[in-house]
Short mmCIF file of C-alpha atoms in Angstrom, two decimals:
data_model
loop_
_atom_site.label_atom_id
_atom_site.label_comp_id
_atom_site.label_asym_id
_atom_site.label_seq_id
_atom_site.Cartn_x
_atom_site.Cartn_y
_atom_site.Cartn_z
CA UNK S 11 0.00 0.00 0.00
CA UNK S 12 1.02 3.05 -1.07
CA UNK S 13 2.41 5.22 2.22
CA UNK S 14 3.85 9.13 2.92
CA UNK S 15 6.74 8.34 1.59
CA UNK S 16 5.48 7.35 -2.07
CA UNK S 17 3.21 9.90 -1.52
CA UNK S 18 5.85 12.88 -1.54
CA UNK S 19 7.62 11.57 -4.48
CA UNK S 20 4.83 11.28 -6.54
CA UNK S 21 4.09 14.98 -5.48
CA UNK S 22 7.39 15.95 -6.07
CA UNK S 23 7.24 14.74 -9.60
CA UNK S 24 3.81 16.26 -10.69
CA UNK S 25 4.93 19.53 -8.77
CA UNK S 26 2.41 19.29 -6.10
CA UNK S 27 2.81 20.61 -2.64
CA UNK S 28 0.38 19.12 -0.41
CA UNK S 29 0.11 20.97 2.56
CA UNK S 30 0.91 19.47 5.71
CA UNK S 31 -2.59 19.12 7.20
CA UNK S 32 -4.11 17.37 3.73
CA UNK S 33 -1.52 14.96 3.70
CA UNK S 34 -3.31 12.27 5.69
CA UNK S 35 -6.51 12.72 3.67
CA UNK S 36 -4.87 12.97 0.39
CA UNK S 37 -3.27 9.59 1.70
CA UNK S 38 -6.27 8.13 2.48
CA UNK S 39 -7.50 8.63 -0.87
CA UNK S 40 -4.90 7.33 -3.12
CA UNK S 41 -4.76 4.22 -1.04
CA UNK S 42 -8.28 3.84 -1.64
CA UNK S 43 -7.43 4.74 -5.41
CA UNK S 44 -4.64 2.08 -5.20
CA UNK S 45 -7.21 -0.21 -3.70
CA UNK S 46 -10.12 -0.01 -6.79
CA UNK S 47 -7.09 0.13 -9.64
CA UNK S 48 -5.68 -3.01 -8.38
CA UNK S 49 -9.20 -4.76 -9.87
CA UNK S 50 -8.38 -3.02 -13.17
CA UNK S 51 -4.67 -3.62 -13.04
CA UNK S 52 -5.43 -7.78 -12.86
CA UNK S 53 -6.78 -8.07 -15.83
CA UNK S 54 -4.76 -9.61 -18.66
CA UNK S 55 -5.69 -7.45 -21.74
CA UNK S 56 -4.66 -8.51 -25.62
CA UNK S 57 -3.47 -5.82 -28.29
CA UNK S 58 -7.24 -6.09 -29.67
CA UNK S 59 -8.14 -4.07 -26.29
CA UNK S 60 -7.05 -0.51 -28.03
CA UNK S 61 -3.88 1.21 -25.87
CA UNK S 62 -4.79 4.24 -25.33
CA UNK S 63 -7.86 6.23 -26.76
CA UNK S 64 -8.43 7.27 -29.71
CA UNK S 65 -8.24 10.91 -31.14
CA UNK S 66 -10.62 12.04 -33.87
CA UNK S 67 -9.24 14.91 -35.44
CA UNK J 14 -45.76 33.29 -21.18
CA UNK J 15 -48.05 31.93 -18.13
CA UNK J 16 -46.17 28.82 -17.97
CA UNK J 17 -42.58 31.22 -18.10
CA UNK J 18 -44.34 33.54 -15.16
CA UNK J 19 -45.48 30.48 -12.92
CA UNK J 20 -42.18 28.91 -12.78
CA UNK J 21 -40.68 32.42 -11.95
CA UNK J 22 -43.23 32.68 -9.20
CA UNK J 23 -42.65 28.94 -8.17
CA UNK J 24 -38.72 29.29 -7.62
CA UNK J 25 -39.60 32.16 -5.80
CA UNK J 26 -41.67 30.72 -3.56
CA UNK J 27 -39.74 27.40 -3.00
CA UNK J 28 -36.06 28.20 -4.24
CA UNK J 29 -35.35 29.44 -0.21
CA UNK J 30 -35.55 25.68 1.26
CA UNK J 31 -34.97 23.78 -1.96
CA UNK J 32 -31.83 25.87 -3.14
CA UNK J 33 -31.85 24.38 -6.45
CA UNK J 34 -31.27 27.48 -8.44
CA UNK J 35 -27.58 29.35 -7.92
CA UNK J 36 -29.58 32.27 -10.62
CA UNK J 37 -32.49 33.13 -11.85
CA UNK J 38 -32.55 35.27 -15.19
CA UNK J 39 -35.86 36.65 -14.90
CA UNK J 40 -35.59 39.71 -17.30
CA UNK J 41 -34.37 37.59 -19.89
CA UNK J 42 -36.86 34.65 -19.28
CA UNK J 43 -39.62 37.19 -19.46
CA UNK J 44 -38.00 38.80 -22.86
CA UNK J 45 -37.86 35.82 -24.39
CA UNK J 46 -41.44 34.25 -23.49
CA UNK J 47 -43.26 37.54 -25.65
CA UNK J 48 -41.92 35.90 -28.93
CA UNK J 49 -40.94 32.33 -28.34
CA UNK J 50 -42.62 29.68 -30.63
CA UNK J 51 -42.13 26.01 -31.98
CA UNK J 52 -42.66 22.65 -30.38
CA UNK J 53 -41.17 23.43 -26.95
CA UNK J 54 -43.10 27.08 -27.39
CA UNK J 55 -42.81 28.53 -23.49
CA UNK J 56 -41.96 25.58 -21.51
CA UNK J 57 -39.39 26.85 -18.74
CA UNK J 58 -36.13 25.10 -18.51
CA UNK J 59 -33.21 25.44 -16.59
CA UNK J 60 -30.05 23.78 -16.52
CA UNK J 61 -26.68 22.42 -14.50
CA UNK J 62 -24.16 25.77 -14.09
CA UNK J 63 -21.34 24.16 -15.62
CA UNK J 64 -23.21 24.92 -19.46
CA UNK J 65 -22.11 28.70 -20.78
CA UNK J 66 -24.68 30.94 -20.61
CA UNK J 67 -24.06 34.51 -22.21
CA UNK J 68 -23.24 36.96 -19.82
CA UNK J 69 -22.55 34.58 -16.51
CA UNK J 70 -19.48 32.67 -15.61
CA UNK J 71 -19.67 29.25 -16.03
CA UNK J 72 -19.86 27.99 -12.03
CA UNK J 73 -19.55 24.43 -12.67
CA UNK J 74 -20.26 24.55 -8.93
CA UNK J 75 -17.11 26.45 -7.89
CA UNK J 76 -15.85 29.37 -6.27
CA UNK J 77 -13.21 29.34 -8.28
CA UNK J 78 -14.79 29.98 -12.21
CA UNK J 79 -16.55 32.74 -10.49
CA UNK J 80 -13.00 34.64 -11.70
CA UNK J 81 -13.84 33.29 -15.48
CA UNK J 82 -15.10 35.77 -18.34
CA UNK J 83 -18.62 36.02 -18.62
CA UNK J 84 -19.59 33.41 -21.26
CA UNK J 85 -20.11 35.37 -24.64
CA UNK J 86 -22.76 32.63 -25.88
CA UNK J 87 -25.14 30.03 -24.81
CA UNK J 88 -23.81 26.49 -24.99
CA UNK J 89 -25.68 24.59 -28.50
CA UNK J 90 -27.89 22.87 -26.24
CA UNK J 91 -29.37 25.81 -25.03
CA UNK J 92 -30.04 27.06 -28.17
CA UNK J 93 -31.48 24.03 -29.50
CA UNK J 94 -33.98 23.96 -26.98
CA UNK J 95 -35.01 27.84 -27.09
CA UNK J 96 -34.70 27.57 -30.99
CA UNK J 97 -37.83 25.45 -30.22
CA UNK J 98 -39.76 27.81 -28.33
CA UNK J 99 -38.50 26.57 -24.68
CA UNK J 100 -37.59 29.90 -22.16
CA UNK J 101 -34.45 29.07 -19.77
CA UNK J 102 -35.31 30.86 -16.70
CA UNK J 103 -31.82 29.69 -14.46
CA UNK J 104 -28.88 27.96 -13.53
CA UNK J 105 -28.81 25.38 -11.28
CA UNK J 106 -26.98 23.87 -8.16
CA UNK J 107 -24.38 21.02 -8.43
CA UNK J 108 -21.22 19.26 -6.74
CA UNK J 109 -18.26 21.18 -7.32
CA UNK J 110 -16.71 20.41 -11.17
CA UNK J 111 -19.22 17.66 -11.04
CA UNK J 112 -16.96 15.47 -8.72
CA UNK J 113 -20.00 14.33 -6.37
CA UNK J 114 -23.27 12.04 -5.87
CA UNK J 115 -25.01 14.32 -3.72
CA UNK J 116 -25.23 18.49 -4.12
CA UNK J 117 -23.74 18.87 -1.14
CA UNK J 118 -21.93 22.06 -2.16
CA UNK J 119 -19.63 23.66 0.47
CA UNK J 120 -19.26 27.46 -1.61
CA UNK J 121 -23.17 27.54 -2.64
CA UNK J 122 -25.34 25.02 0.11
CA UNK J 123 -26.56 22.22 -0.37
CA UNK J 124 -29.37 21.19 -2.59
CA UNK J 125 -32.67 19.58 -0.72
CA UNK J 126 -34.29 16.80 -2.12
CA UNK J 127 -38.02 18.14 -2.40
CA UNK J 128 -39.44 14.81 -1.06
CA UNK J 129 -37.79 15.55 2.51
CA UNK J 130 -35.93 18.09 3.08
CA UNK J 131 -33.58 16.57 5.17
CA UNK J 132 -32.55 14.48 2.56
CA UNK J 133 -29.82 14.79 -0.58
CA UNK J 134 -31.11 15.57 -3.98
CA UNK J 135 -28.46 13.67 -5.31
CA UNK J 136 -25.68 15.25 -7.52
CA UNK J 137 -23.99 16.02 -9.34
CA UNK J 138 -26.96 17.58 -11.40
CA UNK J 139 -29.09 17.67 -7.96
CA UNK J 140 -30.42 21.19 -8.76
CA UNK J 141 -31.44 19.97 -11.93
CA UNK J 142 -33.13 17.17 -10.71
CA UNK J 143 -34.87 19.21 -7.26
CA UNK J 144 -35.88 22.18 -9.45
CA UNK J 145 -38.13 19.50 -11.02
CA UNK J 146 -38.97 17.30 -8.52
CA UNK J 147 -40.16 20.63 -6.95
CA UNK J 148 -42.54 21.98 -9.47
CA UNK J 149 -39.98 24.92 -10.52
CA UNK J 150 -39.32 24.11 -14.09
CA UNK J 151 -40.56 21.06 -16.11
CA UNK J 152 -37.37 20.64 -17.81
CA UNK J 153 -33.40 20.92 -16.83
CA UNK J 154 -30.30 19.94 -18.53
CA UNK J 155 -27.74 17.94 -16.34
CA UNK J 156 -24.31 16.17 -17.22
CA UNK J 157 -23.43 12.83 -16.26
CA UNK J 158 -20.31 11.36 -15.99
CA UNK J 159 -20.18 8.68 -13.82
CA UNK J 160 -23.96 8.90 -13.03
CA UNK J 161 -24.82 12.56 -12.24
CA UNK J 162 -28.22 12.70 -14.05
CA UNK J 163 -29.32 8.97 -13.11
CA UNK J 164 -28.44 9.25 -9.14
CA UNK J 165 -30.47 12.80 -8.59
CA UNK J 166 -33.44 11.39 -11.04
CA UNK J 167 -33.58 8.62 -9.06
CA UNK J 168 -33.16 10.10 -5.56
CA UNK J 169 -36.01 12.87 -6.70
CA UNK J 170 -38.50 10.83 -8.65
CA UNK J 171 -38.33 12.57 -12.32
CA UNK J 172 -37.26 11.00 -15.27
CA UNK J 173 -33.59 11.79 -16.65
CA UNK J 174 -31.76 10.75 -19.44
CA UNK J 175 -27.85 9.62 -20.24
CA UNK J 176 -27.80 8.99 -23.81
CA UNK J 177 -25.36 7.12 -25.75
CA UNK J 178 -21.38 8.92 -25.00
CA UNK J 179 -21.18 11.47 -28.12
CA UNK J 180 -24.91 11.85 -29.06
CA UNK J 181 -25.54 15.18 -27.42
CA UNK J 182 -22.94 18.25 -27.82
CA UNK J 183 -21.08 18.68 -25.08
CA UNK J 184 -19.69 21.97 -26.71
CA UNK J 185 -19.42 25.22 -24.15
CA UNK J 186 -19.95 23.26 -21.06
CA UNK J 187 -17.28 22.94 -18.21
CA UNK J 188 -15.42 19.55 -18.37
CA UNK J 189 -15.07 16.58 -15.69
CA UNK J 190 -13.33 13.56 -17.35
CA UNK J 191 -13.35 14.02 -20.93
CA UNK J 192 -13.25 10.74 -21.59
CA UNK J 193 -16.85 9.74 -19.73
CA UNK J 194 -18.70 13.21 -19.61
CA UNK J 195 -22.33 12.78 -21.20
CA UNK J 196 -24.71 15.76 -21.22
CA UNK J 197 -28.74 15.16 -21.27
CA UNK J 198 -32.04 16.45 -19.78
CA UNK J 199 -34.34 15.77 -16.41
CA UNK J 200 -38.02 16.06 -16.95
CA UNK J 201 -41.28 15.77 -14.93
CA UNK J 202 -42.61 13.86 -17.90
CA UNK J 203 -41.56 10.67 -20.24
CA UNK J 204 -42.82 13.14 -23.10
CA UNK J 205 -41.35 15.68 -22.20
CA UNK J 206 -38.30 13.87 -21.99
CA UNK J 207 -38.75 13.12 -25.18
CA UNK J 208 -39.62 15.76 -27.06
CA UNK J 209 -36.41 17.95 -25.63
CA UNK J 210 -34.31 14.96 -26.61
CA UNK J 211 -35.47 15.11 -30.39
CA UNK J 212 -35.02 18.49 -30.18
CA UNK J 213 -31.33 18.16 -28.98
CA UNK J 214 -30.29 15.37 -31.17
CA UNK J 215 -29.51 14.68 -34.66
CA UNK J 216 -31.10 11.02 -35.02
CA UNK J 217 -34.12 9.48 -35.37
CA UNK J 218 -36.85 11.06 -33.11
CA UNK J 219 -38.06 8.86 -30.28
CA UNK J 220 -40.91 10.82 -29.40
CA UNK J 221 -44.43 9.22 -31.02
CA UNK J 222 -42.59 5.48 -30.78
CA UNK J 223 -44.69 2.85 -29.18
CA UNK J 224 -45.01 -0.56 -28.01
CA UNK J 225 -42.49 -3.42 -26.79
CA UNK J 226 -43.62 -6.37 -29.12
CA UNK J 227 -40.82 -8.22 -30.13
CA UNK J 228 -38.46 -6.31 -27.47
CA UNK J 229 -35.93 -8.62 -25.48
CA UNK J 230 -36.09 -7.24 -22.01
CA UNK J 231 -33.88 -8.60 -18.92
CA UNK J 232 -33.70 -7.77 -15.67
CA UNK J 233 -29.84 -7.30 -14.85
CA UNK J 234 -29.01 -9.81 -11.34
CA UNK J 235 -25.26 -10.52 -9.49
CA UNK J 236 -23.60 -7.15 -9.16
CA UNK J 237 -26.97 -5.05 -9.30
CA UNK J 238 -28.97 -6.71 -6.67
CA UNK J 239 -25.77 -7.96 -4.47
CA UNK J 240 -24.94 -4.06 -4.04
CA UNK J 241 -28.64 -2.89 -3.80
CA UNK J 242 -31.37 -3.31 -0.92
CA UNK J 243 -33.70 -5.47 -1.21
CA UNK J 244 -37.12 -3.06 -1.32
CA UNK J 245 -35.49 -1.26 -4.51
CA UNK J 246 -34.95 -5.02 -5.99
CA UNK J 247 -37.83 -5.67 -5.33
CA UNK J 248 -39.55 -2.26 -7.29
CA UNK J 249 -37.52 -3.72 -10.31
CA UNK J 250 -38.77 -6.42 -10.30
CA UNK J 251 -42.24 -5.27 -10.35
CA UNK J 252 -41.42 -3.53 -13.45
CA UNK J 253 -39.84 -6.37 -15.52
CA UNK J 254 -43.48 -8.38 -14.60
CA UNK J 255 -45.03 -5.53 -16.09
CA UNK J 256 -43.26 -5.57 -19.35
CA UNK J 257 -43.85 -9.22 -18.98
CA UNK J 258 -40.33 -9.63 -18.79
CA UNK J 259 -39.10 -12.85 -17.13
CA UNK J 260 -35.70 -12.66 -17.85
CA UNK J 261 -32.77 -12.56 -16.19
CA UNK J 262 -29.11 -11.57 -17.18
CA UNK J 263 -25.67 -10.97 -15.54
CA UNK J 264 -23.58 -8.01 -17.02
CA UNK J 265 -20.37 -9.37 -16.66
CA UNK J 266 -17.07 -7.83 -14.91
CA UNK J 267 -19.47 -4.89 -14.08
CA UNK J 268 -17.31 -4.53 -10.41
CA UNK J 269 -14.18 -3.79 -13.24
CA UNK J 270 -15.95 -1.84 -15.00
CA UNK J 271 -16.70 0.71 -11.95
CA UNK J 272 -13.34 0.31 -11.25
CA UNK J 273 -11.98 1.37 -15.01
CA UNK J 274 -14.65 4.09 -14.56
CA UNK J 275 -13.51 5.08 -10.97
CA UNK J 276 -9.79 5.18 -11.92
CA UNK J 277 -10.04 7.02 -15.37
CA UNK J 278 -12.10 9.47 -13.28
CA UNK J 279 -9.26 10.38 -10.68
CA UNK J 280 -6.79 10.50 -13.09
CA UNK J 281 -8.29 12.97 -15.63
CA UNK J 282 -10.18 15.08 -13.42
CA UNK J 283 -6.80 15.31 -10.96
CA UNK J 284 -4.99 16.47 -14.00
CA UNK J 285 -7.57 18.84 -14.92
CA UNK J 286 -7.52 21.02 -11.92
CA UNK J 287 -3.83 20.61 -11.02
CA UNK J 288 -2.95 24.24 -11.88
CA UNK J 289 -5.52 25.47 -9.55
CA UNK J 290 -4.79 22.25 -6.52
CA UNK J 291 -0.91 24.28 -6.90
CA UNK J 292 -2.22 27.82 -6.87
CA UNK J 293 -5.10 27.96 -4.74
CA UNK J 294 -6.42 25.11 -3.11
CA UNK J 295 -7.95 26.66 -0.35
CA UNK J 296 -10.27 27.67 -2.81
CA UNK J 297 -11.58 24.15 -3.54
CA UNK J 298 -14.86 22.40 -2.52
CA UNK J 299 -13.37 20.60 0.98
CA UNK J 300 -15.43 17.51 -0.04
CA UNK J 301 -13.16 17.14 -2.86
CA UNK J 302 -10.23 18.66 -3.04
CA UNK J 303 -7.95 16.04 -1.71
CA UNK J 304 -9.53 13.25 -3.44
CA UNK J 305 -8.59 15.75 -6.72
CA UNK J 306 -5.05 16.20 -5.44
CA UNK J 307 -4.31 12.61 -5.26
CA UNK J 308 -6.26 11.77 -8.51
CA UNK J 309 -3.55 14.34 -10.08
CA UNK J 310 -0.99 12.04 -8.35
CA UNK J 311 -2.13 8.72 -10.01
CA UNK J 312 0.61 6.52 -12.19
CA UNK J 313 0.13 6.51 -16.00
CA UNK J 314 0.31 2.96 -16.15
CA UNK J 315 -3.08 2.47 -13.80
CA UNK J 316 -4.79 5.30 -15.98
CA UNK J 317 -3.89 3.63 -19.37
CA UNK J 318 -4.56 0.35 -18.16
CA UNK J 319 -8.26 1.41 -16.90
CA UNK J 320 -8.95 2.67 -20.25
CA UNK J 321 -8.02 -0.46 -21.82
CA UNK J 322 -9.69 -2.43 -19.34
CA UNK J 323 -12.94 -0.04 -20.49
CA UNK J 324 -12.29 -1.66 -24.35
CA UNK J 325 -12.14 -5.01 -23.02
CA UNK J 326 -15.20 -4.68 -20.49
CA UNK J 327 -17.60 -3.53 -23.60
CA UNK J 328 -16.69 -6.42 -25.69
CA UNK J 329 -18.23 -8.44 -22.63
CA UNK J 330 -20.80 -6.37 -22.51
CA UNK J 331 -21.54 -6.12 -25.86
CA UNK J 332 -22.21 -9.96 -26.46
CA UNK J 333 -25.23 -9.34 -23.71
CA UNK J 334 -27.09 -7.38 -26.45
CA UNK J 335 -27.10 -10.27 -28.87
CA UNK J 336 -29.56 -11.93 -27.10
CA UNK J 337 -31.00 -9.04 -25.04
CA UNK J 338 -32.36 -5.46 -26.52
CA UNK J 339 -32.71 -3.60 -23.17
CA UNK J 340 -31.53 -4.29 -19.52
CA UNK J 341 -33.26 -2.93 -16.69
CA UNK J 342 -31.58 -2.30 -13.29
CA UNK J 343 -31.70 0.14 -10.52
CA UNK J 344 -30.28 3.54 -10.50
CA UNK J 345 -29.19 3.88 -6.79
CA UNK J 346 -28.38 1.24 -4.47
CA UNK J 347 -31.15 2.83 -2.25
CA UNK J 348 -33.32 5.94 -1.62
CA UNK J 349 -31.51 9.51 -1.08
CA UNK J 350 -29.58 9.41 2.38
CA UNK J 351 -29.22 12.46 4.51
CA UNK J 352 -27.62 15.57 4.18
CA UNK J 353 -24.17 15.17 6.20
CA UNK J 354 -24.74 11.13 6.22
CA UNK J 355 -21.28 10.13 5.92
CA UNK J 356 -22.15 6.06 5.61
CA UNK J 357 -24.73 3.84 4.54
CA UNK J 358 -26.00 0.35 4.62
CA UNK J 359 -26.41 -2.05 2.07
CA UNK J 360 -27.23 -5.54 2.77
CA UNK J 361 -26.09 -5.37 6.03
CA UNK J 362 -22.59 -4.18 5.03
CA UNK J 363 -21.82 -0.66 6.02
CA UNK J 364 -20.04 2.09 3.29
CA UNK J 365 -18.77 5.21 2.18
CA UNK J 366 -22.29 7.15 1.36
CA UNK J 367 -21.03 9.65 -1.16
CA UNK J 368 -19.22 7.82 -3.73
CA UNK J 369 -21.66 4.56 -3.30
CA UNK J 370 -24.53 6.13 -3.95
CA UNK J 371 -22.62 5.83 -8.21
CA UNK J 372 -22.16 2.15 -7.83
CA UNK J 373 -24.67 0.93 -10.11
CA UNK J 374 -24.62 3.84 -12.22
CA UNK J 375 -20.91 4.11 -12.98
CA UNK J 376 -20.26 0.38 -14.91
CA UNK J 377 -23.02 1.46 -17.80
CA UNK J 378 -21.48 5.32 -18.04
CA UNK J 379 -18.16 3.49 -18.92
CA UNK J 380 -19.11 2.23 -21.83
CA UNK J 381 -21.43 4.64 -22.67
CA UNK J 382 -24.82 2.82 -22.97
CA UNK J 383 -27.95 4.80 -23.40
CA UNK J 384 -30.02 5.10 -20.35
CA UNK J 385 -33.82 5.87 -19.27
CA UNK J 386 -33.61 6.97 -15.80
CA UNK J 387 -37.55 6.31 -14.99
CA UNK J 388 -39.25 6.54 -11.13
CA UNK J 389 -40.43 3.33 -10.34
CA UNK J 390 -41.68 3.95 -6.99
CA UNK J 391 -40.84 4.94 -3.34
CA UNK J 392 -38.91 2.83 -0.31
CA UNK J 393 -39.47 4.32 3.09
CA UNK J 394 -41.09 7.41 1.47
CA UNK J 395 -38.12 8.41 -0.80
CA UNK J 396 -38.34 7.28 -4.57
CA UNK J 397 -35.97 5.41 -5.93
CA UNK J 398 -35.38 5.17 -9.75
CA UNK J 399 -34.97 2.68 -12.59
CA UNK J 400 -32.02 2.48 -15.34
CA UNK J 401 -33.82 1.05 -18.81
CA UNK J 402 -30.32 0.20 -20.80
CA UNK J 403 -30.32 -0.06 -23.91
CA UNK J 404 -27.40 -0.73 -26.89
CA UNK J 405 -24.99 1.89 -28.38
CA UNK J 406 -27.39 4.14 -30.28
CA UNK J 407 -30.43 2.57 -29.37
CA UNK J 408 -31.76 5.30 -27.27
CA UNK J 409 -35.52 4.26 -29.20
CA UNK J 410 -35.24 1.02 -27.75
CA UNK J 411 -34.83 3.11 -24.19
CA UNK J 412 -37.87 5.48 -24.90
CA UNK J 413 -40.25 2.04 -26.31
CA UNK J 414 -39.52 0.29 -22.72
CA UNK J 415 -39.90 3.67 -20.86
CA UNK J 416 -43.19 4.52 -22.28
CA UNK J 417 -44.30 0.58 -21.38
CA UNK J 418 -43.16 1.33 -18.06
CA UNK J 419 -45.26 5.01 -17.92
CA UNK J 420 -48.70 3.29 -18.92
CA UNK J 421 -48.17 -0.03 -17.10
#
């Protein structure tokens, strides 16, 4: 599970300070987020399920 | 013009408790009802603050857009409908940027559900569904993304509609997720419904179609009646023995699909708002702003894989409607729960209130499926309403089962 640590690198990278008293709620919520994307990240996909969507011009 | 001046008089009268309404354009509502004409001719409408309308910022809910530029034109839905005679009188309450099941909006109040006012309209297009519910306006546009027309139709008892993804312009409206956003209208009548949806939409009207002979209708089981109480299955039910429908079906991987739904959701509308979650995020709806911050936060490879997962969860989905023509299922798990109710129960098993309240809602949004939002009935005094599903581009197949449903 994702903890503060992760959580202030991935921050760090999208250059997003999270103040101090958010941290534990922002926490909360990508561990829940981590939680509901591990359903989607077991499932074994083929190339016929597209990559990425696709743009219309 | 009568109809134009009661509904002006009505929000007056009931906009205090119900706060549906964030404005009311009265002189222009007025203006407009002297020379209106077509098949909408004066019918009032209003819709969801996150569509443009000239001269107001777009809200979308927010403190923040109240900074924006004026909008210098109505969004095309708009004018579609007052091409046709209809007179918007307002804009309407919702959850801030549309990132909410419940109108329970910090900067602006909450919206009531006109049923009991202690109660949640649902959300995010919970003025648009109170302000009819309410007797204000017959007609309001809402958006729905993850099930922000279907949860407040259900939770108010009026009719609402999610078409197919990409039927209805979503041009000059504020984004969520632009990858799930659908745009459509609540009404306090299937015909009504109906005739605004014709009037929106570039396909084959629904409005005069009749009859269900030779429909395939199922009642969708597993995921939507494990996650739902038992008096709503139980109003569902009633309404596939109308139809004569006997049928059952399973919509397979449907907990994945809320999950692709959930994650693609995070992700985009994290990544939407980021500038602002840097600059000023004091500014932000508290309900939502950390969920937003760590949606912004979210690896690539989860988002990319949800979106794939989306592809492969409508192929599954998709071999349903060989055999089936429309799927009926509840909208919300249960009736509207308080304002402030944190948690609720389903089955016994206790939950987040706010986000739940999508569950059933969110696995059809993510593949786009047209949907009939229609009230079915009430649990505990509250109504609760019914999804009619139908396939990509089928939205007559939606409007045949919903007008079965109306005279049954």
């Amino acid at each position: 599970m994702i903890g503060e640590k992760e959580l202030s690198r991935l921050s760090r990278l999208v250059a997003l300070d999270i103040p101090e008293a958010r941290i534990k709620a922002v926490l909360e919520n990508l561990q829940r987020m981590e939680q509901v994307a591990a359903l989607v990240n077991a499932v074994e996909l083929g190339p016929e399920d597209e990559l990425a969507p696709e743009w219309k011009p | 013009m009568e109809a134009v001046a009661q509904a002006l008089a009505a929000i007056r009268a009931r906009n205090g408790e119900i706060n549906a309404f964030t404005a009311v354009l009265e002189e222009r509502a007025r203006a407009k009802a002297r020379t209106c004409s077509g098949v909408l001719k004066g019918i009032p409408f209003a819709v969801k603050n996150l569509f443009d309308i000239k001269g107001l910022p777009t809200l979308a809910g927010s403190k923040i857009n109240r900074d924006l530029p004026p909008a210098t034109r109505d969004a095309p839905l708009i004018e579609r409908l007052e091409a046709a005679g209809a007179v918007l009188v307002g804009a309407t309450n919702m959850d801030e940027y549309a990132y909410g099941f419940s109108t329970e909006n910090t900067h602006y109040g909450p919206t009531r559900n006109p049923h009991n006012l202690e109660h949640v309209a649902g959300g995010s297009s919970g003025g648009s569904a109170a302000a009819v519910a309410a007797g204000m306006v017959p007609l309001t546009l809402g958006s729905d993304t993850n099930g922000s027309i279907r949860v407040p139709a259900s939770f108010c008892g009026v009719w609402g509609l999610k078409p197919t993804f990409g039927r209805l312009n979503r041009e000059r409206s504020f984004p969520f997720v632009n990858s799930l956003d659908h745009v459509g209208p609540l009404a306090a009548s299937l015909d009504l419904l109906a005739a605004s949806y014709d009037v929106m939409q570039d396909g084959e009207p629904v409005r005069e179609l009749k009859g269900i002979d030779g429909l395939r209708i199922a009642r969708a089981v597993g995921y939507f009646e494990e996650n739902v109480e038992p008096a709503v299955c139980d109003l569902i039910e009633k309404a596939a023995e109308k139809l004569n429908s006997r049928k059952s079906v399973e919509i397979p991987e449907a907990g994945r699909g809320r999950a692709a739904a959930f994650v693609i959701t995070a992700a985009e509308g994290g990544q939407l708002h980021l500038p602002n979650l840097r600059k000023r995020p004091q500014d932000f709806e508290p309900l939502i702003v950390e969920r937003l911050m760590a949606g912004a936060l979210m690896p690539a490879a989860w988002y990319l894989q949800a979106q794939r997962v989306r592809r492969w969860y409508y192929r599954q989905v998709m071999k349903l409607f060989e055999t089936v023509d429309v799927i009926l299922a509840p909208a919300t798990p249960r009736p509207a729960q308080k304002i402030g109710q944190e948690t609720f129960t389903i089955r016994g098993k206790e939950m987040l209130a706010r986000p739940n309240a999508g569950l059933l809602t969110q696995p059809i949004s993510c593949i786009g499926l047209p949907v009939v939002c229609a009230p079915v009935g009430k649990v505990d005094g509250m109504p609760v309403g019914m999804q009619i599903i139908a396939a990509p581009w089928r939205e007559d197949h939606c409007f045949m089962v919903a007008r079965a449903i109306e005279s049954s």
